[in-house]
XYZ file of C-alpha atoms in Angstrom:
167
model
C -62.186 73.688 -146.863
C -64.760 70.970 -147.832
C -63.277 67.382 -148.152
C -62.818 65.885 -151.627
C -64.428 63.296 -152.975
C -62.811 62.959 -156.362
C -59.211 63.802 -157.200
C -55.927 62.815 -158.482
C -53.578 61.416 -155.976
C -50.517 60.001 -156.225
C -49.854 56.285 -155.546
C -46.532 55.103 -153.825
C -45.796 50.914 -153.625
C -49.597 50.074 -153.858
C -50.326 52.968 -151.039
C -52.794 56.551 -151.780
C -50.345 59.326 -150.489
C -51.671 62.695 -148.957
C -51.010 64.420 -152.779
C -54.399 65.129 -153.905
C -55.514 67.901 -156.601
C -58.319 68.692 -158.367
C -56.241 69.144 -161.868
C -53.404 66.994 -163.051
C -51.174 69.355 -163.642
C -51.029 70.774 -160.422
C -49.420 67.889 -158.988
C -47.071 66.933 -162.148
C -43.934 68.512 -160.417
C -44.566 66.861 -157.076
C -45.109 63.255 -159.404
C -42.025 64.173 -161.107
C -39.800 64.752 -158.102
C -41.063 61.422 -156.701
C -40.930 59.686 -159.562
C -37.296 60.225 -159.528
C -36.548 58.091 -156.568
C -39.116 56.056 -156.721
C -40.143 54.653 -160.055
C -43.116 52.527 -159.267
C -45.001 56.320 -158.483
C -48.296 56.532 -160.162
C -50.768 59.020 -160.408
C -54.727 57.818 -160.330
C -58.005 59.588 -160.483
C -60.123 59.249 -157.055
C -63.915 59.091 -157.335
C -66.570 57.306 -156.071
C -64.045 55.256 -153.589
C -62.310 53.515 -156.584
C -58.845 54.439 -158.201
C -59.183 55.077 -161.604
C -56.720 55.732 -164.366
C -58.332 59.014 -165.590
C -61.944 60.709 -164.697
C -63.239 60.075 -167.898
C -62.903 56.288 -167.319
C -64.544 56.965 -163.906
C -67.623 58.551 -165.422
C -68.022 56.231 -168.376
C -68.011 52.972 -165.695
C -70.705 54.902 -164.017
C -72.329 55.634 -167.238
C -72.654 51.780 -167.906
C -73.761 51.320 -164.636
C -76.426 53.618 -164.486
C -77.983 52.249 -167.835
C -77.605 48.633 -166.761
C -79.587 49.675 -163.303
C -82.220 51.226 -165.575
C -82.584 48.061 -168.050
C -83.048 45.871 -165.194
C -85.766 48.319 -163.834
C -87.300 48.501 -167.018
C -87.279 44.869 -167.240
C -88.759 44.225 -163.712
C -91.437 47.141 -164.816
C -92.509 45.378 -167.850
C -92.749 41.779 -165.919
C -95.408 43.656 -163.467
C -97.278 44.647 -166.402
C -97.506 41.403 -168.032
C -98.597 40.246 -164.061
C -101.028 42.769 -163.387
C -102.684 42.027 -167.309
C -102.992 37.999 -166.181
C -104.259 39.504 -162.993
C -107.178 41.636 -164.323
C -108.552 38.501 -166.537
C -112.019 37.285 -164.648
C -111.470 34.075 -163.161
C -115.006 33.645 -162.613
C -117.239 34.723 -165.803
C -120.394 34.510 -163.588
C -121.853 37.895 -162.290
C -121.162 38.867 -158.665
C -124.207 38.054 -157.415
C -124.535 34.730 -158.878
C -121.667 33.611 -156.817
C -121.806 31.983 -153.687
C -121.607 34.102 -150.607
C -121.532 37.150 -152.716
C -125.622 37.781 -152.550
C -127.872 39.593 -150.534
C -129.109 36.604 -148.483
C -125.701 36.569 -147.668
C -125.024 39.007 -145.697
C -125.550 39.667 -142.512
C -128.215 42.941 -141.842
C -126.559 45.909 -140.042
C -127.322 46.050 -136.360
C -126.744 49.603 -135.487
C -126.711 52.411 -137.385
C -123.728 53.862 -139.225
C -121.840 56.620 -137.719
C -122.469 60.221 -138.867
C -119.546 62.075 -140.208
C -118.447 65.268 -138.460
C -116.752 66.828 -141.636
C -117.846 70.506 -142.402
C -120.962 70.224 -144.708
C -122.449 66.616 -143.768
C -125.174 68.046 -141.398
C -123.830 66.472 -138.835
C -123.190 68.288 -135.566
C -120.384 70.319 -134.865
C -118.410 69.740 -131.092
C -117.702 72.425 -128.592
C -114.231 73.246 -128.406
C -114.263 71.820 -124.901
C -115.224 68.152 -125.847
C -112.409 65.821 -125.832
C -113.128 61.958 -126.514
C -113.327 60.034 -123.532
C -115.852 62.113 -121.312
C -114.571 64.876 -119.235
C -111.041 65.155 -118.349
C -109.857 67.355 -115.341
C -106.161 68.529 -114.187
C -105.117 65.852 -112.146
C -103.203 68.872 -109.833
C -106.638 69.701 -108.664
C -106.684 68.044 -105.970
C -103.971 69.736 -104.964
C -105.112 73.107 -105.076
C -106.976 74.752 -102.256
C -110.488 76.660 -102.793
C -110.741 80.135 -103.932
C -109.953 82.839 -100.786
C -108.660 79.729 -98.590
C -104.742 80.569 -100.140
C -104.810 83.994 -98.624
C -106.712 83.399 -95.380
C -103.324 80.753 -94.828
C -100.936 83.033 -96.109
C -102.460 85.868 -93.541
C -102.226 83.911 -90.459
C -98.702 82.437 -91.247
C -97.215 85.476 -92.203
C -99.211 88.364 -90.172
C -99.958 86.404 -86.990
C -103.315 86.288 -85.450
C -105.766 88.896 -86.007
C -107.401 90.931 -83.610
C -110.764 88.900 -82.578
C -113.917 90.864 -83.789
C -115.747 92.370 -81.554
């Protein structure tokens, strides 16, 4: 069975006790037999990690809380907006190239040429499957590995002894 995250529960001298239910009622004549030798027994509504006297008190303190969360966000939206309006005024009514360091003359002339995109319908060409960036890579167990025919001949003589010499 799931746990339960809200519930009624019954309190004993300021402590939850392992009562829970869903509904009330289903733990009325446990409350009542408790209640009978101890009279500071109280039932409270579990949710959200807060006792509360009923669930409809839970929900309407979450209720509140929820709208006061979205007024402050609402609040914080509308201050961007009035920041983003101060920020879009020009500070500068001149036009970009009247102002210093913004020209032509300016700037500094492009050495080498820009590069060519490789997307699908720039012209540019397309790579072999094999190229990898970086030049040509090789398995580095290689070196390890003994020419073609040279496996066998070793296996042979280990395993079969010497061969007959050719005559």
């Amino acid at each position: 069975m799931p746990p339960r995250f809200a519930y009624w529960t019954i309190i004993l001298d300021g402590t939850a006790t392992s009562f829970r239910a869903r509904e009330q009622a289903e733990l009325l004549p446990t409350f009542n037999q408790l209640k009978k030798k101890n009279p500071g027994a109280i039932m409270k509504w579990f949710s959200g990690g807060t006792l509360w006297d009923s669930p409809e008190q839970a929900s309407e303190k979450r209720r509140l809380e929820r709208e006061r969360l979205y007024n402050e966000a609402r609040a914080r939206e509308d201050r961007a907006r009035e920041q983003r309006v101060r920020d879009e005024r020009p500070r500068d009514q001149r036009a970009p190239l009247d102002r210093p360091g913004s020209g032509p003359a300016d700037r500094k002339p492009r050495t080498e040429p820009r590069p060519r995109s490789t997307a699908p319908g720039t012209g540019a060409p397309r790579r072999s499957k094999s190229w990898r960036p970086g030049g040509e890579h090789r398995d580095p167990k290689d070196k390890y590995k003994l020419p073609p025919g040279e496996a066998r001949k070793r296996w042979k003589k280990r395993n079969l002894g010497p061969g007959k010499p050719k005559s």
